[in-house]
PDB file of C-alpha atoms and ligand atoms in Angstrom:
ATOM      1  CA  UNK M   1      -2.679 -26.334 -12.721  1.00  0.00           C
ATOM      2  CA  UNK M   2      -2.458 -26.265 -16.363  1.00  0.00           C
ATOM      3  CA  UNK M   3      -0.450 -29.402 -18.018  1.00  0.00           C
ATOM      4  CA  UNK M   4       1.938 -28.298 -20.394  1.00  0.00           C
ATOM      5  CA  UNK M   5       3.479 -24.633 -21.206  1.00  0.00           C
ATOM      6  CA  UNK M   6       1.192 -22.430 -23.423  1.00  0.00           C
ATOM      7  CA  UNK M   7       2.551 -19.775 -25.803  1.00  0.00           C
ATOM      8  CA  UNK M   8      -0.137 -16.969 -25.219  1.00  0.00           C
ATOM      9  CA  UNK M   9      -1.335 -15.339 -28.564  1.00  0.00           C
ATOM     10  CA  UNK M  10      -1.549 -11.449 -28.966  1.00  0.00           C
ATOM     11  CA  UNK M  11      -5.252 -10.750 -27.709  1.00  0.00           C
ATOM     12  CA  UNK M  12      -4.715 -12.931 -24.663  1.00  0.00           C
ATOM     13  CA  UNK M  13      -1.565 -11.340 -23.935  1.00  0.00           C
ATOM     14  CA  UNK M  14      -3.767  -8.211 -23.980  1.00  0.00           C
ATOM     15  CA  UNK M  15      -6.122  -9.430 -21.350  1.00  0.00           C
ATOM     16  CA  UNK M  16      -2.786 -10.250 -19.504  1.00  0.00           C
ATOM     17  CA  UNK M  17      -1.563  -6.968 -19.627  1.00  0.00           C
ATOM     18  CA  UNK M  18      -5.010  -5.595 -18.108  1.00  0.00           C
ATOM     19  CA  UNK M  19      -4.611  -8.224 -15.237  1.00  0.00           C
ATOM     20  CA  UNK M  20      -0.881  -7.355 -14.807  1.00  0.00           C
ATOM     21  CA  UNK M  21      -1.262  -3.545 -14.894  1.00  0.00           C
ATOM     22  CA  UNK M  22      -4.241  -4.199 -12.188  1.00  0.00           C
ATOM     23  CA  UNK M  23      -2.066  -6.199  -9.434  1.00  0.00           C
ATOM     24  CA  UNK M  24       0.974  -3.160 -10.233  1.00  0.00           C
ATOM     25  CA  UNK M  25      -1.267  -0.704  -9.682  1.00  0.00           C
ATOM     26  CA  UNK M  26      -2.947  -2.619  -6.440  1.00  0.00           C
ATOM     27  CA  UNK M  27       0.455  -2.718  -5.160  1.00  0.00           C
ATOM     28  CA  UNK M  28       1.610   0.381  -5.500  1.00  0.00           C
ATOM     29  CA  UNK M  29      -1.566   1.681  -3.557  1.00  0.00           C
ATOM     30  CA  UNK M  30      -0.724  -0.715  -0.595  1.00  0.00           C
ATOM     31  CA  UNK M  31       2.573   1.314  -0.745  1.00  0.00           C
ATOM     32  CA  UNK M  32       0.813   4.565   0.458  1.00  0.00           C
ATOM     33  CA  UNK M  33      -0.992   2.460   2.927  1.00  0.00           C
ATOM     34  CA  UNK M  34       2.313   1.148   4.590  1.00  0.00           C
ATOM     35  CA  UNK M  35       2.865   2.803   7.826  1.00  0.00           C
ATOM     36  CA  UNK M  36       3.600   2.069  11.966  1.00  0.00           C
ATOM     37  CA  UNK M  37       0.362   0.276  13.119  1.00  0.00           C
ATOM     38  CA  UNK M  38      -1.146  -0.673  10.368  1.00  0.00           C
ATOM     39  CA  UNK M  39      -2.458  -4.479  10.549  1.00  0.00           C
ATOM     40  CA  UNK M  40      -1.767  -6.376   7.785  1.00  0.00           C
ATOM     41  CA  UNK M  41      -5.312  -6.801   7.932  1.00  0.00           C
ATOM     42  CA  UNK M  42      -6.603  -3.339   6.826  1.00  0.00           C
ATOM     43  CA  UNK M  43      -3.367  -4.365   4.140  1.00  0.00           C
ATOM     44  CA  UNK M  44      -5.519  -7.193   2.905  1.00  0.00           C
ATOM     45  CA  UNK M  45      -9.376  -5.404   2.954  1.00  0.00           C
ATOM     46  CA  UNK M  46      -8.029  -2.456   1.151  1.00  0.00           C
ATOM     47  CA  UNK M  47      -6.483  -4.536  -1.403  1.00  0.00           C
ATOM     48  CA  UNK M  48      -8.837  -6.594  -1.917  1.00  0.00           C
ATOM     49  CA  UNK M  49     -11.468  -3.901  -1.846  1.00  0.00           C
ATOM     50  CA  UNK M  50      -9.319  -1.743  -4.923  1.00  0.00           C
ATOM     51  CA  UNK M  51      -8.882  -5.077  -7.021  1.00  0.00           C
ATOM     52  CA  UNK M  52     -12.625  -5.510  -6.787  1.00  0.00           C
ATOM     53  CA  UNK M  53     -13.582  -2.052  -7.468  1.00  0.00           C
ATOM     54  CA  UNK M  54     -11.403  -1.934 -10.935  1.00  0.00           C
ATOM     55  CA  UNK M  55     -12.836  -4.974 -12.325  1.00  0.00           C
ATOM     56  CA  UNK M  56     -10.503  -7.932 -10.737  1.00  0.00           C
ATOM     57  CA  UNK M  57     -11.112 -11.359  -9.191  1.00  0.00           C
ATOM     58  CA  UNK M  58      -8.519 -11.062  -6.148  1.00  0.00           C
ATOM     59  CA  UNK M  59      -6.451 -15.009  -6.886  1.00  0.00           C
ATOM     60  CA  UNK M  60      -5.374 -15.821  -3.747  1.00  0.00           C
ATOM     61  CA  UNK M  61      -8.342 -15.701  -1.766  1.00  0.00           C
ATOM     62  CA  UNK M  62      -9.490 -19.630  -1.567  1.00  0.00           C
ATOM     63  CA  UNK M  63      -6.666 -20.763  -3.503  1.00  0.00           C
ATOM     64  CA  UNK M  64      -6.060 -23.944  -1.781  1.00  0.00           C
ATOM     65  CA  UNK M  65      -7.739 -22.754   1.194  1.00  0.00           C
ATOM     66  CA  UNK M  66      -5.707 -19.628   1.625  1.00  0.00           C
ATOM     67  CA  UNK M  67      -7.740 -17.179   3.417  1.00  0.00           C
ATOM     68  CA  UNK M  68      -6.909 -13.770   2.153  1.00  0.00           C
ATOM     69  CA  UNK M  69      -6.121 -11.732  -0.826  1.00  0.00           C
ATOM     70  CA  UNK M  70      -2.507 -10.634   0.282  1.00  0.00           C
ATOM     71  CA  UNK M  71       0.082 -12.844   1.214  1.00  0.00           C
ATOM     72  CA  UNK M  72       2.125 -10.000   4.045  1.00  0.00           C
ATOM     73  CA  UNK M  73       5.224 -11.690   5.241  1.00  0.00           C
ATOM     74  CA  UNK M  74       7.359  -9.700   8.227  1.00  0.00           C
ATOM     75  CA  UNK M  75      10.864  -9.658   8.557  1.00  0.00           C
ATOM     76  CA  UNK M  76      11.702 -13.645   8.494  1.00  0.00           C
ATOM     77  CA  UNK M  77       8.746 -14.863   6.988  1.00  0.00           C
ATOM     78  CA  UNK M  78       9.553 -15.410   3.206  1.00  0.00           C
ATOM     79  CA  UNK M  79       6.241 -15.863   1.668  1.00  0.00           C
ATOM     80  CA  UNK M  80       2.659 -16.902   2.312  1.00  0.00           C
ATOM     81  CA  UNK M  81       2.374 -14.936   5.605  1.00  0.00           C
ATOM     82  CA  UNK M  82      -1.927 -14.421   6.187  1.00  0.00           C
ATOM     83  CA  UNK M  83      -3.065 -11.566   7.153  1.00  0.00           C
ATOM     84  CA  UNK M  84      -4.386 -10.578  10.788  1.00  0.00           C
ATOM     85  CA  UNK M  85      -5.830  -7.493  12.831  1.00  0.00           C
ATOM     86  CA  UNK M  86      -3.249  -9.011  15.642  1.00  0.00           C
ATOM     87  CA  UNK M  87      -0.161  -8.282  13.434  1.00  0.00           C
ATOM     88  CA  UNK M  88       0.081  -4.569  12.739  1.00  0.00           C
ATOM     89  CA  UNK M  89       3.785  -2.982  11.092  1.00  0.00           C
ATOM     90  CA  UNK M  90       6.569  -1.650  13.565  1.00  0.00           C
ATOM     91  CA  UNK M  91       9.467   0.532  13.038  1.00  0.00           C
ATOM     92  CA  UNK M  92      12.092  -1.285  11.105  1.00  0.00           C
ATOM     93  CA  UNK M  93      10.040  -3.905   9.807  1.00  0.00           C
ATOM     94  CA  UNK M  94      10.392  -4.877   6.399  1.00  0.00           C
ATOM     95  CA  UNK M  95       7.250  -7.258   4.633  1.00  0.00           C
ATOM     96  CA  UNK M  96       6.780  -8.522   1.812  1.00  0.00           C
ATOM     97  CA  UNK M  97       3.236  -8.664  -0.249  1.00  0.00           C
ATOM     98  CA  UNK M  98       2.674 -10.637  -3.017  1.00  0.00           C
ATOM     99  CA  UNK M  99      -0.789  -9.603  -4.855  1.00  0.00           C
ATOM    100  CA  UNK M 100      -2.680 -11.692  -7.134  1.00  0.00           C
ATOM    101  CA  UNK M 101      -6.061 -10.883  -9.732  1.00  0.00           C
ATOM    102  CA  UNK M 102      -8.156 -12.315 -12.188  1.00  0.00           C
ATOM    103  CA  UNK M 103      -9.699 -10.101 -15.040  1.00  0.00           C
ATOM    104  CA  UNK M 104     -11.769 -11.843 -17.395  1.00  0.00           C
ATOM    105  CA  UNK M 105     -10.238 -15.157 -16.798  1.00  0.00           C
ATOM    106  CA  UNK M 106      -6.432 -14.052 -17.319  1.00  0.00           C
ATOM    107  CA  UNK M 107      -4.364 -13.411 -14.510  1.00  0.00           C
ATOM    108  CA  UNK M 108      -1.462 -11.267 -12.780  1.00  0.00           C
ATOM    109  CA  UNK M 109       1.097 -12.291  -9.957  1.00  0.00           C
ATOM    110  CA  UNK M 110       3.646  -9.538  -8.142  1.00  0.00           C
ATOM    111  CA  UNK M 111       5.274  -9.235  -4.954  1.00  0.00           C
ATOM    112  CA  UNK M 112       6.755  -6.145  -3.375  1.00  0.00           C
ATOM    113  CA  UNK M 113       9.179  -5.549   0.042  1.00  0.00           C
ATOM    114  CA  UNK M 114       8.407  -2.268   1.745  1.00  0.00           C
ATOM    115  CA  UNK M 115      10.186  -0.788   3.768  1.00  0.00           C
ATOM    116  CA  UNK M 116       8.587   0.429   7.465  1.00  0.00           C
ATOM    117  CA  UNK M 117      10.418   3.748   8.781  1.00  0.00           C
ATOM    118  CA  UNK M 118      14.043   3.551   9.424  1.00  0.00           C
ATOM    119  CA  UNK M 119      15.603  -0.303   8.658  1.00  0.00           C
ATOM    120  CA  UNK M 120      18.976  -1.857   9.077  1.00  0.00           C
ATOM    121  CA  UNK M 121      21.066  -1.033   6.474  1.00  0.00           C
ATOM    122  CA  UNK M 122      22.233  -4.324   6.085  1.00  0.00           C
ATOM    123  CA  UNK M 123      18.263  -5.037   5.655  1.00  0.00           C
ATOM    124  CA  UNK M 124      17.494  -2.776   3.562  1.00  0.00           C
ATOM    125  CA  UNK M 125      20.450  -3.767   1.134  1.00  0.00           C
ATOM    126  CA  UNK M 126      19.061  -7.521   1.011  1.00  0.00           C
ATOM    127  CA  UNK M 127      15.271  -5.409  -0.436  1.00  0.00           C
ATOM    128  CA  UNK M 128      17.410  -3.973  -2.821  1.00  0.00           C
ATOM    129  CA  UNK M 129      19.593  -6.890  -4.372  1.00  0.00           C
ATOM    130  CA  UNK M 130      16.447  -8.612  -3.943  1.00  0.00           C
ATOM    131  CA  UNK M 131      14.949  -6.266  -6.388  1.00  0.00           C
ATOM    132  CA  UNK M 132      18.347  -6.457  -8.522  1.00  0.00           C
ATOM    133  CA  UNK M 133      17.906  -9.933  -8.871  1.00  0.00           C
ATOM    134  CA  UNK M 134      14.504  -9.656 -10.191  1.00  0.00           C
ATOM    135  CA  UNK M 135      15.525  -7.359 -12.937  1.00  0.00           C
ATOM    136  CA  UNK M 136      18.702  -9.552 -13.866  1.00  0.00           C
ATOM    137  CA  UNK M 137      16.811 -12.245 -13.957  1.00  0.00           C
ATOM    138  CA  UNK M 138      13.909 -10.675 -16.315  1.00  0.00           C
ATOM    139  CA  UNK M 139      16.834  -9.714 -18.408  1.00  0.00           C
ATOM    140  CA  UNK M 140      17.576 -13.706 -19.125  1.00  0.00           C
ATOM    141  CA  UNK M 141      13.638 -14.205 -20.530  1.00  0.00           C
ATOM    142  CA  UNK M 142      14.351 -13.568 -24.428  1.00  0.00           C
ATOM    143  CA  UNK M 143      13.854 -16.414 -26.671  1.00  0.00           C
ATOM    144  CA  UNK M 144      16.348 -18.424 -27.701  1.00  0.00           C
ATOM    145  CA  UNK M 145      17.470 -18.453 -23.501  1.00  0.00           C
ATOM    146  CA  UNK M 146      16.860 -21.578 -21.108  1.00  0.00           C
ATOM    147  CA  UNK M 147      15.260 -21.319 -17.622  1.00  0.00           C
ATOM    148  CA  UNK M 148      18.619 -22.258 -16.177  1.00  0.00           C
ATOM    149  CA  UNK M 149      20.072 -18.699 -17.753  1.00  0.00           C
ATOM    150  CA  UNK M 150      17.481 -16.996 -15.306  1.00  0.00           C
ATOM    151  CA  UNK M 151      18.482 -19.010 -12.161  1.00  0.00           C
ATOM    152  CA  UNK M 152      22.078 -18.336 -12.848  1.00  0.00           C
ATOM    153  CA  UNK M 153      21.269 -14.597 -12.818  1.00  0.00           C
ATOM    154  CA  UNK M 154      19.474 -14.330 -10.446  1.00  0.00           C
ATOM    155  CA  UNK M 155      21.487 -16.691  -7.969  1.00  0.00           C
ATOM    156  CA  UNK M 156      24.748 -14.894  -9.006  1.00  0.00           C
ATOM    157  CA  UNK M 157      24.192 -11.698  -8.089  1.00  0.00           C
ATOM    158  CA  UNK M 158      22.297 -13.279  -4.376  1.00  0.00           C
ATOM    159  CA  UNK M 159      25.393 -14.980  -4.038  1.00  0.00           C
ATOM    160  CA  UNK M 160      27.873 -11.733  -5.043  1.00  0.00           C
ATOM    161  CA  UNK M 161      26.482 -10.734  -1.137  1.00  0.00           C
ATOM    162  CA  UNK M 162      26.324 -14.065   0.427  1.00  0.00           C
ATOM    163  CA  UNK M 163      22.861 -14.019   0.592  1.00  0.00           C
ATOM    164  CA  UNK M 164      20.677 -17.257   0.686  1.00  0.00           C
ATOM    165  CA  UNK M 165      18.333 -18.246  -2.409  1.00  0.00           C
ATOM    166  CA  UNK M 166      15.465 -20.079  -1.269  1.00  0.00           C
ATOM    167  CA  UNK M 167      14.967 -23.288  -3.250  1.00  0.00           C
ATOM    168  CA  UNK M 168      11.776 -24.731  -2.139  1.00  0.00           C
ATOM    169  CA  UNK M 169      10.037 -21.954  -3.569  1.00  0.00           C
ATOM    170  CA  UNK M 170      10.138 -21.014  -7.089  1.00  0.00           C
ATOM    171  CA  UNK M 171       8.968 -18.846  -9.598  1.00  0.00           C
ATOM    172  CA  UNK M 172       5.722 -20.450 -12.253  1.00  0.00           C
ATOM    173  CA  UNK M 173       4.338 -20.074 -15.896  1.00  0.00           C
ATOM    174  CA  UNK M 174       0.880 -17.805 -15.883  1.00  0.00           C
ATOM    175  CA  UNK M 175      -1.605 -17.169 -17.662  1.00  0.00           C
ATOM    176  CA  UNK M 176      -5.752 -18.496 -17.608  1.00  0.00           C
ATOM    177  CA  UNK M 177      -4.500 -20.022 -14.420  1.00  0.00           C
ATOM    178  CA  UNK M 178      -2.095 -18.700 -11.512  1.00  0.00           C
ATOM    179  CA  UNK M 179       0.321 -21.509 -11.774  1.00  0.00           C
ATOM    180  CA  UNK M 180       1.189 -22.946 -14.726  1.00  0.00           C
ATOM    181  CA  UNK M 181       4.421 -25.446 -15.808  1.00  0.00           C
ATOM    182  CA  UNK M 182       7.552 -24.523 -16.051  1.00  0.00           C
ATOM    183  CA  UNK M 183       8.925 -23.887 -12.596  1.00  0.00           C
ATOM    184  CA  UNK M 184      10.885 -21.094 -12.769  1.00  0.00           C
ATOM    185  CA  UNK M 185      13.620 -21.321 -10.157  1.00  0.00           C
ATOM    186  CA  UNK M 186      16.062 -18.554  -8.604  1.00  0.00           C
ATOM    187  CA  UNK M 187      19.297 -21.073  -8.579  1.00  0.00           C
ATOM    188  CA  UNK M 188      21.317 -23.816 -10.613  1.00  0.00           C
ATOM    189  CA  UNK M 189      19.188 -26.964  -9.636  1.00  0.00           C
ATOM    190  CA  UNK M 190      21.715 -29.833 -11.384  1.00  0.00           C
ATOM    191  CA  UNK M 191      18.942 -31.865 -11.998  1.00  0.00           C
ATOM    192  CA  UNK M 192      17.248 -28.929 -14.518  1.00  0.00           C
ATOM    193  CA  UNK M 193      19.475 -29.245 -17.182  1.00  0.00           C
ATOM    194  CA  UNK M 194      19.393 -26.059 -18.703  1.00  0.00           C
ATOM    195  CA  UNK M 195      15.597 -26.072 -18.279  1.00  0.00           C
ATOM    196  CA  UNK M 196      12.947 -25.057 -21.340  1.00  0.00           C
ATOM    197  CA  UNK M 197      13.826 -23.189 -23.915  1.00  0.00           C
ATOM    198  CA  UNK M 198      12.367 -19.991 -24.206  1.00  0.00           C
ATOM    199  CA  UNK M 199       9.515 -19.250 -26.719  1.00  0.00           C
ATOM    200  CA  UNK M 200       7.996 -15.663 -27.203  1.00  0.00           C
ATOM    201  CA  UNK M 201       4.524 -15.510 -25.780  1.00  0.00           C
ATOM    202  CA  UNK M 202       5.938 -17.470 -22.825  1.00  0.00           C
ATOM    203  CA  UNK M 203       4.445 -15.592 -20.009  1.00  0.00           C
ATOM    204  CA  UNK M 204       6.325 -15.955 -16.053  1.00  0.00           C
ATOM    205  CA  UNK M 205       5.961 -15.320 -12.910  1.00  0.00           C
ATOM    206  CA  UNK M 206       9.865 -14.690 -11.956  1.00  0.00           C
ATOM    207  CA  UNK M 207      10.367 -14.430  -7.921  1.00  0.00           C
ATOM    208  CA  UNK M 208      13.694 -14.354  -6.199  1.00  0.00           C
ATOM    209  CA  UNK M 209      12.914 -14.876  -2.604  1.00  0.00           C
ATOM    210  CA  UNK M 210      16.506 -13.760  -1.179  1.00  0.00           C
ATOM    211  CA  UNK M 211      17.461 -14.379   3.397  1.00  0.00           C
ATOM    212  CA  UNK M 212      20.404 -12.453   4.817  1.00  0.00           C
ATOM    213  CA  UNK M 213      21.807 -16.178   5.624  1.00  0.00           C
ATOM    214  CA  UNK M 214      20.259 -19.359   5.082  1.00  0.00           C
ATOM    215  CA  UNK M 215      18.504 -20.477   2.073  1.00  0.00           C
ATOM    216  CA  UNK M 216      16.342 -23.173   4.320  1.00  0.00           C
ATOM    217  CA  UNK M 217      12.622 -22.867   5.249  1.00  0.00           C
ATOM    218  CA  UNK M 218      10.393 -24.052   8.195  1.00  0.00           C
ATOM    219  CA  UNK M 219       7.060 -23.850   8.074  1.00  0.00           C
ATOM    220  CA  UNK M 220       4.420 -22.811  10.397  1.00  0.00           C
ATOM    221  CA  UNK M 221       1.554 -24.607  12.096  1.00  0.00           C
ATOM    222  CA  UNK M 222      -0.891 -22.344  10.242  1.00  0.00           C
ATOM    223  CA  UNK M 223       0.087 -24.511   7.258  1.00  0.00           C
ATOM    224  CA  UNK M 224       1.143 -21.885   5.243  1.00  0.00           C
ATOM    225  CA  UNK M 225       3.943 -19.278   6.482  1.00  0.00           C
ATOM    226  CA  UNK M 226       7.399 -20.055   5.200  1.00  0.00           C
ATOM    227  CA  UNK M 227       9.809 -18.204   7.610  1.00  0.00           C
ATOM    228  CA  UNK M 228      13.744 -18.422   7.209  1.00  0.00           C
ATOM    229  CA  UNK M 229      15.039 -21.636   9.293  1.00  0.00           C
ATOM    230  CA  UNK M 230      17.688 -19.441  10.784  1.00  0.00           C
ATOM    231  CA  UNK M 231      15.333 -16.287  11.547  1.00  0.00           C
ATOM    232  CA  UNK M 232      17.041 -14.117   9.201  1.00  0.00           C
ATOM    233  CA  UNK M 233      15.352 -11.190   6.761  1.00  0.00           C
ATOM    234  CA  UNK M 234      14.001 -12.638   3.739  1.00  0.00           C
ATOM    235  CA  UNK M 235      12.954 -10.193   0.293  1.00  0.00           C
ATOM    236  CA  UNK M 236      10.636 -11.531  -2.271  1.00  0.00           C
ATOM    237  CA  UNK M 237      10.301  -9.372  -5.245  1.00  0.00           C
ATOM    238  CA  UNK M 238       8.574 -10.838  -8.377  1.00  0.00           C
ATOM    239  CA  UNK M 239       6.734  -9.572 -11.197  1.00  0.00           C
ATOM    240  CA  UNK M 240       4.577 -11.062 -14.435  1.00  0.00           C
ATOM    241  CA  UNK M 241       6.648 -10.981 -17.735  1.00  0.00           C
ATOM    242  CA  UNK M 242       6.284 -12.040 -21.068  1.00  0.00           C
ATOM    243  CA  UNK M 243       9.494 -13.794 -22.972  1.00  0.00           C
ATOM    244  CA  UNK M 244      10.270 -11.641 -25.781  1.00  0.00           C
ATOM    245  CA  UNK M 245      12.217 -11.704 -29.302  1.00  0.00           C
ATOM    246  CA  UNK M 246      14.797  -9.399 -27.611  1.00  0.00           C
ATOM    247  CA  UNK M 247      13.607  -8.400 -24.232  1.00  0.00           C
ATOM    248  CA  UNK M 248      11.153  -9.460 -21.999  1.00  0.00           C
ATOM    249  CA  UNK M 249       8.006  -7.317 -20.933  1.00  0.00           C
ATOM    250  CA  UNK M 250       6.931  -6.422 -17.641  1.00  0.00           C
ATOM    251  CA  UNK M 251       3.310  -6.689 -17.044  1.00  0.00           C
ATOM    252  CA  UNK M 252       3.123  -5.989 -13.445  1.00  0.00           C
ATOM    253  CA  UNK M 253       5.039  -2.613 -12.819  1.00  0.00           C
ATOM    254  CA  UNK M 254       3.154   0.525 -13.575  1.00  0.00           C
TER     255      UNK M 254
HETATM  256 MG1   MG Z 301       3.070 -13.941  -6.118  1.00  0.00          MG
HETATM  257 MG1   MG Z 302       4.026 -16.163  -8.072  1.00  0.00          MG
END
């Protein structure tokens, strides 16, 4: 973990770009993979597989232990789900995979919910906002804003459906290392302040992780899996941006 907040300069931005534009386009290949059956698994070996053949350093893998590239989280699992032949995707699942990579030494964070077959409208509404929130959020990361203005946006519009914001995970600085200061959360913490100011060069990692009801975790015995207390859907959607003069640019979505 990096100490303090760094303001990338133009040619590392550049090598951030290449990273982000890598874990976009990683994702959007796991997309055409996502079908009834598959284990998350085969999710994680051809992921990791593509990273590697276009250059990239897959993140997660043995960060802090975690033992896969992907993290694939079903249904009530809200992030950090591992990946295993005896899981495999059913009808009306939703799950949520967050994709990491390295290239040359800068990297890229994003998370997607995909949608398997036919799911509960009510389900699939909580992907959507989810993705909403992202974007409303991302719209808050021009300089001159605080971190609290992206909380507040993103929380608002959660809370415009009654949806839960999950706390205890929060979006993260980026850059030559995965997590980097300032946390970057998804709702009003009181004891923020308005947060940092925003800088230009700034580059996040913003990550609402929205449930259908309660904002609390538990955690299981695998040590990592965060699953809604309750056992209600959760959406994580987050990409890498950089704070910008009048709008913020998204590295991750190509
Ligand atoms: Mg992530
Ligand atoms: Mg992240």
């Amino acid at each position: 973990m990096a100490e303090r907040i760094t303001i990338k300069s133009p040619s590392q931005l550049e090598k951030m770009r290449v990273a982000g534009r890598l874990v976009g386009e990683t994702l959007n290949f796991v997309e055409t993979l996502i079908q009834v059956g598959i284990s998350t698994y085969e999710l994680d070996r051809e992921a990791e597989a593509f990273i590697r053949k276009h250059g990239g350093i897959p993140s997660f893998l043995n960060y802090n232990g975690f033992p896969a590239s992907l993290c694939t989280s079903i249904n009530e699992q809200v992030v950090h789900g591992i990946p295993s032949k005896k899981v495999k995707l059913r009808e009306g699942d939703i799950i949520s995979v967050d994709c990491g990579a390295i290239v040359d030494g800068w990297h890229g964070d994003a998370a997607r919910t995909f949608l398997v077959g036919e799911v509960d409208p009510k389900v699939k509404q909580l992907v959507e906002v989810t993705r909403e929130c992202f974007f409303l959020g991302a719209e808050q990361a021009v300089e001159g804003n605080h971190l609290i203005d992206i909380a507040r946006a993103v929380e608002n519009h959660a809370k415009e459906y009654g949806y839960g914001v999950i706390r205890e995970m929060v979006g993260h600085g980026i850059g030559n290392h995965m997590h980097e200061p300032p946390e970057v959360p998804n709702y009003v913490d009181p004891r923020m302040g308005r947060g940092v100011k925003l800088v230009s060069g700034m580059t996040l990692a913003i990550e609402p992780m929205i449930s259908l009801g309660t904002w609390r975790l538990v955690f299981a015995k695998d040590g990592w899996t965060a699953s809604t207390a309750d056992g209600s859907a959760a959406a994580h959607y987050e990409n890498t941006i950089i704070v910008g003069k009048n709008s913020a640019e998204v590295l991750t979505l190509v």
